[in-house]
PDB file of C-alpha atoms in Angstrom:
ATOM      1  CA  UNK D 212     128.155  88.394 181.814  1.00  0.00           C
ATOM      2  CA  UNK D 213     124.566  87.072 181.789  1.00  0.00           C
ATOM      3  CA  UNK D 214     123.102  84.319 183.261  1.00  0.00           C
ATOM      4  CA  UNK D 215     123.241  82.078 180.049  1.00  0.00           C
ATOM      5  CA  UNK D 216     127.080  82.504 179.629  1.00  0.00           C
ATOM      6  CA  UNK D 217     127.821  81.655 183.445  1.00  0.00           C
ATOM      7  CA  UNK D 218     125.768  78.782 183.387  1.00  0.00           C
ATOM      8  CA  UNK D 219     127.566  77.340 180.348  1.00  0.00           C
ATOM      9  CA  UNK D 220     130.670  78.765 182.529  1.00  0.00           C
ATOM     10  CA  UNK D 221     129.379  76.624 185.423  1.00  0.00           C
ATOM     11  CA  UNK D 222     128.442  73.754 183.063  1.00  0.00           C
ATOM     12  CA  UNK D 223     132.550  73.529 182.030  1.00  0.00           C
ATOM     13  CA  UNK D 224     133.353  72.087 185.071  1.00  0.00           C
ATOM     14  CA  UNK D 225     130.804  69.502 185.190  1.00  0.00           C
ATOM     15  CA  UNK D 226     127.149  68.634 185.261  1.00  0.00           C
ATOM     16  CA  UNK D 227     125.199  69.971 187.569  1.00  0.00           C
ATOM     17  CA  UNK D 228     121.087  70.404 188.222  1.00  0.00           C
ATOM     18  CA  UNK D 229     119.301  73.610 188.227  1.00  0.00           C
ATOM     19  CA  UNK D 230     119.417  73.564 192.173  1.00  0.00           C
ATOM     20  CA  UNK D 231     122.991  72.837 192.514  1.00  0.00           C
ATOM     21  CA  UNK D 232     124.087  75.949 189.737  1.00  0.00           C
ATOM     22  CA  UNK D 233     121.677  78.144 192.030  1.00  0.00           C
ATOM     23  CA  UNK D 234     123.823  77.485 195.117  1.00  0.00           C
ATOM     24  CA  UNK D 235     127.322  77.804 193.179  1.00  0.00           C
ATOM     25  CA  UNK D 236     125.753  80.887 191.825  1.00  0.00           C
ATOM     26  CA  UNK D 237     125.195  81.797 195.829  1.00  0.00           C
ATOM     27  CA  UNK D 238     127.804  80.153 197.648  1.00  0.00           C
ATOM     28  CA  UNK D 239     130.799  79.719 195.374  1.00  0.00           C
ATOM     29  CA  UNK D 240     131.175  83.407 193.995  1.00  0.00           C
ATOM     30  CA  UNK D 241     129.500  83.798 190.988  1.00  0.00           C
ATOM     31  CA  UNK D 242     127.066  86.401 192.453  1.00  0.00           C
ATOM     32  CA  UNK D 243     130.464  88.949 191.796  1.00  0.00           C
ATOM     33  CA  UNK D 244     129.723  88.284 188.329  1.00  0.00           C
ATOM     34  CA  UNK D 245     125.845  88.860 187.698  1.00  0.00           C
ATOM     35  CA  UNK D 246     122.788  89.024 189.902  1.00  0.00           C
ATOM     36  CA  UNK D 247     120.833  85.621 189.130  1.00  0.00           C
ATOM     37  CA  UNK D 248     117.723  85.008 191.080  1.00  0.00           C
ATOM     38  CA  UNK D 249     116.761  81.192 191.347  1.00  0.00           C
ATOM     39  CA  UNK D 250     113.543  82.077 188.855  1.00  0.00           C
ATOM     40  CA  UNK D 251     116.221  83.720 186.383  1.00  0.00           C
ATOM     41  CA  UNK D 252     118.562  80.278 186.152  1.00  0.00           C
ATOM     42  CA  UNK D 253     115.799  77.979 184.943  1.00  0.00           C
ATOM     43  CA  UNK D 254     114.757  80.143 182.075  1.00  0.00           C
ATOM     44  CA  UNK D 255     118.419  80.177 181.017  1.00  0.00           C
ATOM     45  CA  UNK D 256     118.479  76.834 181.473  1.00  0.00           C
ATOM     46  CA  UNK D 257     115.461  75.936 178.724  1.00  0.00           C
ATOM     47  CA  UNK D 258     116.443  78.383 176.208  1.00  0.00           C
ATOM     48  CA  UNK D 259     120.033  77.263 176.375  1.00  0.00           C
ATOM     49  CA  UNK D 260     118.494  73.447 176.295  1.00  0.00           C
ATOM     50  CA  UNK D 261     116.218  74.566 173.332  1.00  0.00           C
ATOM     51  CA  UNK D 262     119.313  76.466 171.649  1.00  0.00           C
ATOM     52  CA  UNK D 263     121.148  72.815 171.512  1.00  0.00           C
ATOM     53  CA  UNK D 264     123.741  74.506 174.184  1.00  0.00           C
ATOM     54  CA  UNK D 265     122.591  72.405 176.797  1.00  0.00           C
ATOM     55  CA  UNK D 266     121.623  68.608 177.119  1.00  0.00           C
ATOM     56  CA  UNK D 267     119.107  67.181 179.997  1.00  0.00           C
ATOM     57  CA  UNK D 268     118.893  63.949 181.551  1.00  0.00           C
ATOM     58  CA  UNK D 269     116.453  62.757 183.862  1.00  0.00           C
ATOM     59  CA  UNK D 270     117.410  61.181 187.191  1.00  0.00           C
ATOM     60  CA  UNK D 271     115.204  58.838 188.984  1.00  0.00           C
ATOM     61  CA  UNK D 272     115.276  59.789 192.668  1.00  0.00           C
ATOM     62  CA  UNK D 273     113.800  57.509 195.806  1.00  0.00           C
ATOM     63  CA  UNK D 274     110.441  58.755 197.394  1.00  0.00           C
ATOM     64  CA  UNK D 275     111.096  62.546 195.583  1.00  0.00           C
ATOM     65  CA  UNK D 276     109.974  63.863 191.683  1.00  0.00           C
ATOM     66  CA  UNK D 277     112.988  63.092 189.027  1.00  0.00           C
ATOM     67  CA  UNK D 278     115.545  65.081 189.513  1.00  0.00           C
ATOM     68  CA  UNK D 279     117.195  67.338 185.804  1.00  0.00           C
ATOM     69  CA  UNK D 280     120.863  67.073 185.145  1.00  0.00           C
ATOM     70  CA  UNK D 281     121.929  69.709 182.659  1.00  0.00           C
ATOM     71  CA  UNK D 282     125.363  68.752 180.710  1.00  0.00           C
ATOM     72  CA  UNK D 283     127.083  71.667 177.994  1.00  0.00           C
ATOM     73  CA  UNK D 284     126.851  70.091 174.605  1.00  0.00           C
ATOM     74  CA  UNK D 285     130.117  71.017 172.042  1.00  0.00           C
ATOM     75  CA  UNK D 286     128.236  73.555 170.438  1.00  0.00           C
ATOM     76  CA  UNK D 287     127.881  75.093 174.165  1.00  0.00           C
ATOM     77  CA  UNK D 288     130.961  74.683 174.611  1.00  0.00           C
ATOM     78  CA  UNK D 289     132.139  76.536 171.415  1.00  0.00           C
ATOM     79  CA  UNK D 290     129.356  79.303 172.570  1.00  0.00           C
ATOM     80  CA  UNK D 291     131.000  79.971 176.183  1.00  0.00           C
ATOM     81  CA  UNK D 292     134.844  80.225 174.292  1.00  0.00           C
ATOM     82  CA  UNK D 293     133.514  82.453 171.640  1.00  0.00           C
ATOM     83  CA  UNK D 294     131.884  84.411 174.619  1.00  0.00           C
ATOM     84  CA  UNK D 295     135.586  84.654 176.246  1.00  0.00           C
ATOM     85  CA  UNK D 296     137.452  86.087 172.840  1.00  0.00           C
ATOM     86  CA  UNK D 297     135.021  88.623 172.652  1.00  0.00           C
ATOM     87  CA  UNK D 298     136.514  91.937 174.596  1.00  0.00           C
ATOM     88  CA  UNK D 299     134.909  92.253 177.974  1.00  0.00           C
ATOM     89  CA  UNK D 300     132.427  94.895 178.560  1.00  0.00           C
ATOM     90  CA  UNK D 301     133.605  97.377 181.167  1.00  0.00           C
ATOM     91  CA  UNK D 302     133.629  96.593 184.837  1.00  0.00           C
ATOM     92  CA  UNK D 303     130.295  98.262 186.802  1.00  0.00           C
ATOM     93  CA  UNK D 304     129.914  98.490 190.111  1.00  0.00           C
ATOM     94  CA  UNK D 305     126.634  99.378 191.223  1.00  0.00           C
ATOM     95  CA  UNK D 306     126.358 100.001 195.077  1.00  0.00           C
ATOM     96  CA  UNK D 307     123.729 101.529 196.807  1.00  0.00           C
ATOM     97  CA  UNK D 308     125.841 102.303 199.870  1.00  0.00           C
ATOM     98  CA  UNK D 309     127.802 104.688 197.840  1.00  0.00           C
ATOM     99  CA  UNK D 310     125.197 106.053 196.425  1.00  0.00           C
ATOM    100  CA  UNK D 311     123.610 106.268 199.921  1.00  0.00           C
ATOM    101  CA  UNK D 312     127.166 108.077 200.996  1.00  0.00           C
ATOM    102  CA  UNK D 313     126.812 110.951 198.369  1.00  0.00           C
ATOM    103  CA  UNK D 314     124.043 112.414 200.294  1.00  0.00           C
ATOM    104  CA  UNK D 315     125.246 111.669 204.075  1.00  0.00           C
ATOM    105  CA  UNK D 316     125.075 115.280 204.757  1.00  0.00           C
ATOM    106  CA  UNK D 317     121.178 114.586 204.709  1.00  0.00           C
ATOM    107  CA  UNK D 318     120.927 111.822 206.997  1.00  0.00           C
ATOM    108  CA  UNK D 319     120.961 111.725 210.844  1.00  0.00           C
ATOM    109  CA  UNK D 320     124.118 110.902 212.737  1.00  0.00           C
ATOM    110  CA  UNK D 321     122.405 107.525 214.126  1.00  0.00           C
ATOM    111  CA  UNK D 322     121.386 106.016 210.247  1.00  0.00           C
ATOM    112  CA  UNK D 323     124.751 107.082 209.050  1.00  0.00           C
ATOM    113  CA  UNK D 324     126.926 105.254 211.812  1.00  0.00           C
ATOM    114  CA  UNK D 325     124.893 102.433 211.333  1.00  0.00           C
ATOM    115  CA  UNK D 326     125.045 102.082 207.772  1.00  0.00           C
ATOM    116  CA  UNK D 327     128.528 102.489 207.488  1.00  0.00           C
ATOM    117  CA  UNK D 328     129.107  99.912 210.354  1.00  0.00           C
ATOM    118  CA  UNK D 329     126.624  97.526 208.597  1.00  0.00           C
ATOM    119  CA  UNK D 330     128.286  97.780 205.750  1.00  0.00           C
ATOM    120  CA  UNK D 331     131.725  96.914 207.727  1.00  0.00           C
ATOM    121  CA  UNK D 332     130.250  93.679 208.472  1.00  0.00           C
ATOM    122  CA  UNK D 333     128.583  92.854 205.330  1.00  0.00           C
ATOM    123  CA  UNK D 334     132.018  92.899 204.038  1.00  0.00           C
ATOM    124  CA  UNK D 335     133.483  91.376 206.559  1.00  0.00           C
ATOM    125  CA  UNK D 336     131.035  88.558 205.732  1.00  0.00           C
ATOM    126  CA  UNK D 337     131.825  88.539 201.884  1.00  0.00           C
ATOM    127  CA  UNK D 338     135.308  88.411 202.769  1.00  0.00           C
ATOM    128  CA  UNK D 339     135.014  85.668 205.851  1.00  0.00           C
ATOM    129  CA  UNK D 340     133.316  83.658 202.724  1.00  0.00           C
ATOM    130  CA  UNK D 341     135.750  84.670 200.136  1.00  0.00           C
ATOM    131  CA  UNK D 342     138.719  83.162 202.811  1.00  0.00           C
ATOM    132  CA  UNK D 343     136.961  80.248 203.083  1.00  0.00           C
ATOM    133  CA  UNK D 344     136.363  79.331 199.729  1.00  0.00           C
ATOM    134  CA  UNK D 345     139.764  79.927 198.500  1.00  0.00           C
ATOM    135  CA  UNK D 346     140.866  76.561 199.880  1.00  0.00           C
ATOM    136  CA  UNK D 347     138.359  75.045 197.449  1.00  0.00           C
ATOM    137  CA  UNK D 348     139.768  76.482 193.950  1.00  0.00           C
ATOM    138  CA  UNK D 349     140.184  74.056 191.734  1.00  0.00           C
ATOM    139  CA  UNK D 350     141.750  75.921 188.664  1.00  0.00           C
ATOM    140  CA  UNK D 351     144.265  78.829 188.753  1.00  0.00           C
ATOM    141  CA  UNK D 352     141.797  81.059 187.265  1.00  0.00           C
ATOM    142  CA  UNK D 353     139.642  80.013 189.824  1.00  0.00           C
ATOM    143  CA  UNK D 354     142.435  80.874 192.720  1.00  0.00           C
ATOM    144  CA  UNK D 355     143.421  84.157 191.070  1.00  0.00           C
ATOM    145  CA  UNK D 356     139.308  85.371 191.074  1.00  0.00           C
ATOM    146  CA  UNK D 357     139.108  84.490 194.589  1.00  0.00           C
ATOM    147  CA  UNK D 358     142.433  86.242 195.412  1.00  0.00           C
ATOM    148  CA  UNK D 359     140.834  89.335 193.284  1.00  0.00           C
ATOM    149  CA  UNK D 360     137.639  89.587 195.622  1.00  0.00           C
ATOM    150  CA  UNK D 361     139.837  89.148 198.687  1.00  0.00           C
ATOM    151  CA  UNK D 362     141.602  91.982 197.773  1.00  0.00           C
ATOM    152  CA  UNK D 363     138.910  94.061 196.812  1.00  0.00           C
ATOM    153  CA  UNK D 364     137.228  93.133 200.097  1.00  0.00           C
ATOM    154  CA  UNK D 365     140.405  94.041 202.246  1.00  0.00           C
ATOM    155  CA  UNK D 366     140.638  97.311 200.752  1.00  0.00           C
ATOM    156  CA  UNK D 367     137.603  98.131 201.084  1.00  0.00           C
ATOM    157  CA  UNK D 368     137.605  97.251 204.830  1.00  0.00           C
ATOM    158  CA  UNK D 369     140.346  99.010 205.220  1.00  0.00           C
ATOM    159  CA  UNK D 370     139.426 102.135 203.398  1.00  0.00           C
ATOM    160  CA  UNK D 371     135.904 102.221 205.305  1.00  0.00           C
ATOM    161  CA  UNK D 372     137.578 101.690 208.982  1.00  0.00           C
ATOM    162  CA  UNK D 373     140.448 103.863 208.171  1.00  0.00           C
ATOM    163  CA  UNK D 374     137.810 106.721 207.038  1.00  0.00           C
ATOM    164  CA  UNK D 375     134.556 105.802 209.339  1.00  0.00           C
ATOM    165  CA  UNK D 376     135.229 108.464 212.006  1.00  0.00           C
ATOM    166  CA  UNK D 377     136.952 111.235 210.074  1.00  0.00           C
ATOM    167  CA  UNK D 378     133.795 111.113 207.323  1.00  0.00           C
ATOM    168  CA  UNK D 379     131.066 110.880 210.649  1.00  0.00           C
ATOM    169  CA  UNK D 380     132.980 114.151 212.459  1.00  0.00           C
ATOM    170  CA  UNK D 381     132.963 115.769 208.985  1.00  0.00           C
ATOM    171  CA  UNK D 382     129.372 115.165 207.925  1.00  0.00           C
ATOM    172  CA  UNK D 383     127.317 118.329 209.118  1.00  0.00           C
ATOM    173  CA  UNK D 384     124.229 116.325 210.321  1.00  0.00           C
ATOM    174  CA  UNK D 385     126.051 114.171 211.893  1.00  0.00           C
ATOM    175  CA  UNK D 386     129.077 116.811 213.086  1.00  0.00           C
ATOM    176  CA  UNK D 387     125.987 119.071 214.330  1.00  0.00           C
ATOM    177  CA  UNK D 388     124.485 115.987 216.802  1.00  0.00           C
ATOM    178  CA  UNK D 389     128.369 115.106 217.859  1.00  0.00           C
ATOM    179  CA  UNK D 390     129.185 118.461 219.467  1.00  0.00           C
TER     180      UNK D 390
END
């Protein structure tokens, strides 16, 4: 999905300001679906305003600049569901930790413990977050997304703790500074 489509997504469940889609896009989840940087969002933002998809208010605020409150017009609307009926492009996952893995064999016993135990905690992190957000679905859809990621985070926990010191002993660099 790109970043036009998830903020009509976003837009669905209510209005919302620029800064307040940037932190859902951070905070709530929707980073699993497409890498948005806080510059990328605005643009998206205009061009879906100046495509009609979008409306924008203006909301006075005390002592700070006015603040923009984007609403999904019923031609947005229509956009987003057309953008569901299409089929779905095929899942990618992109991870340079993998890729990282492919050429252990090259890499000294010391970076490779530490990347695969940094990487434990990263997901422990995404998945800490995951748990805690799970209380907060509003929808089903909503629940059964969150339940995916948790998933995909436990097994992935699992598979890297289960396989951390079997892969380290069986990596040469790393089997040749063990012994």
């Amino acid at each position: 999905m790109d970043v036009r489509t998830i903020c009509l997504g976003i837009l669905t469940r209510g209005d919302a300001t620029g800064y307040e889609i940037k932190n859902l896009f951070e905070d709530d989840g929707y980073q699993h679906f497409v890498e948005a940087s806080f510059g990328s969002i605005y643009p998206a933002l205009n061009r879906l305003t100046e495509d009609g998809l979008v409306s924008v208010r203006e909301e006075a605020q005390e002592k700070r600049p006015d603040r923009k409150v984007y609403s999904i017009t019923r031609a947005g609307r229509t956009a987003f569901l057309a953008s569901l009926l299409k089929p779905l492009p095929e899942d990618r996952h992109r991870s340079p930790f993998v890729f990282a893995m492919l050429f252990a064999d090259l890499l000294p016993p010391e970076r490779l413990i530490a990347m695969i135990d940094g990487y434990i905690v990263q997901a422990e992190a995404k998945l800490a977050q995951l748990n805690a957000s799970h209380a907060k679905a509003k929808t089903p859809g909503e629940a059964f997304a969150n339940g995916f990621g948790r998933t995909i985070y436990e097994a992935m926990l699992e598979y890297l703790r289960s396989q951390r010191g079997n892969f380290i002993r069986q990596t040469p660099s790393a089997a040749v500074a063990a012994e």
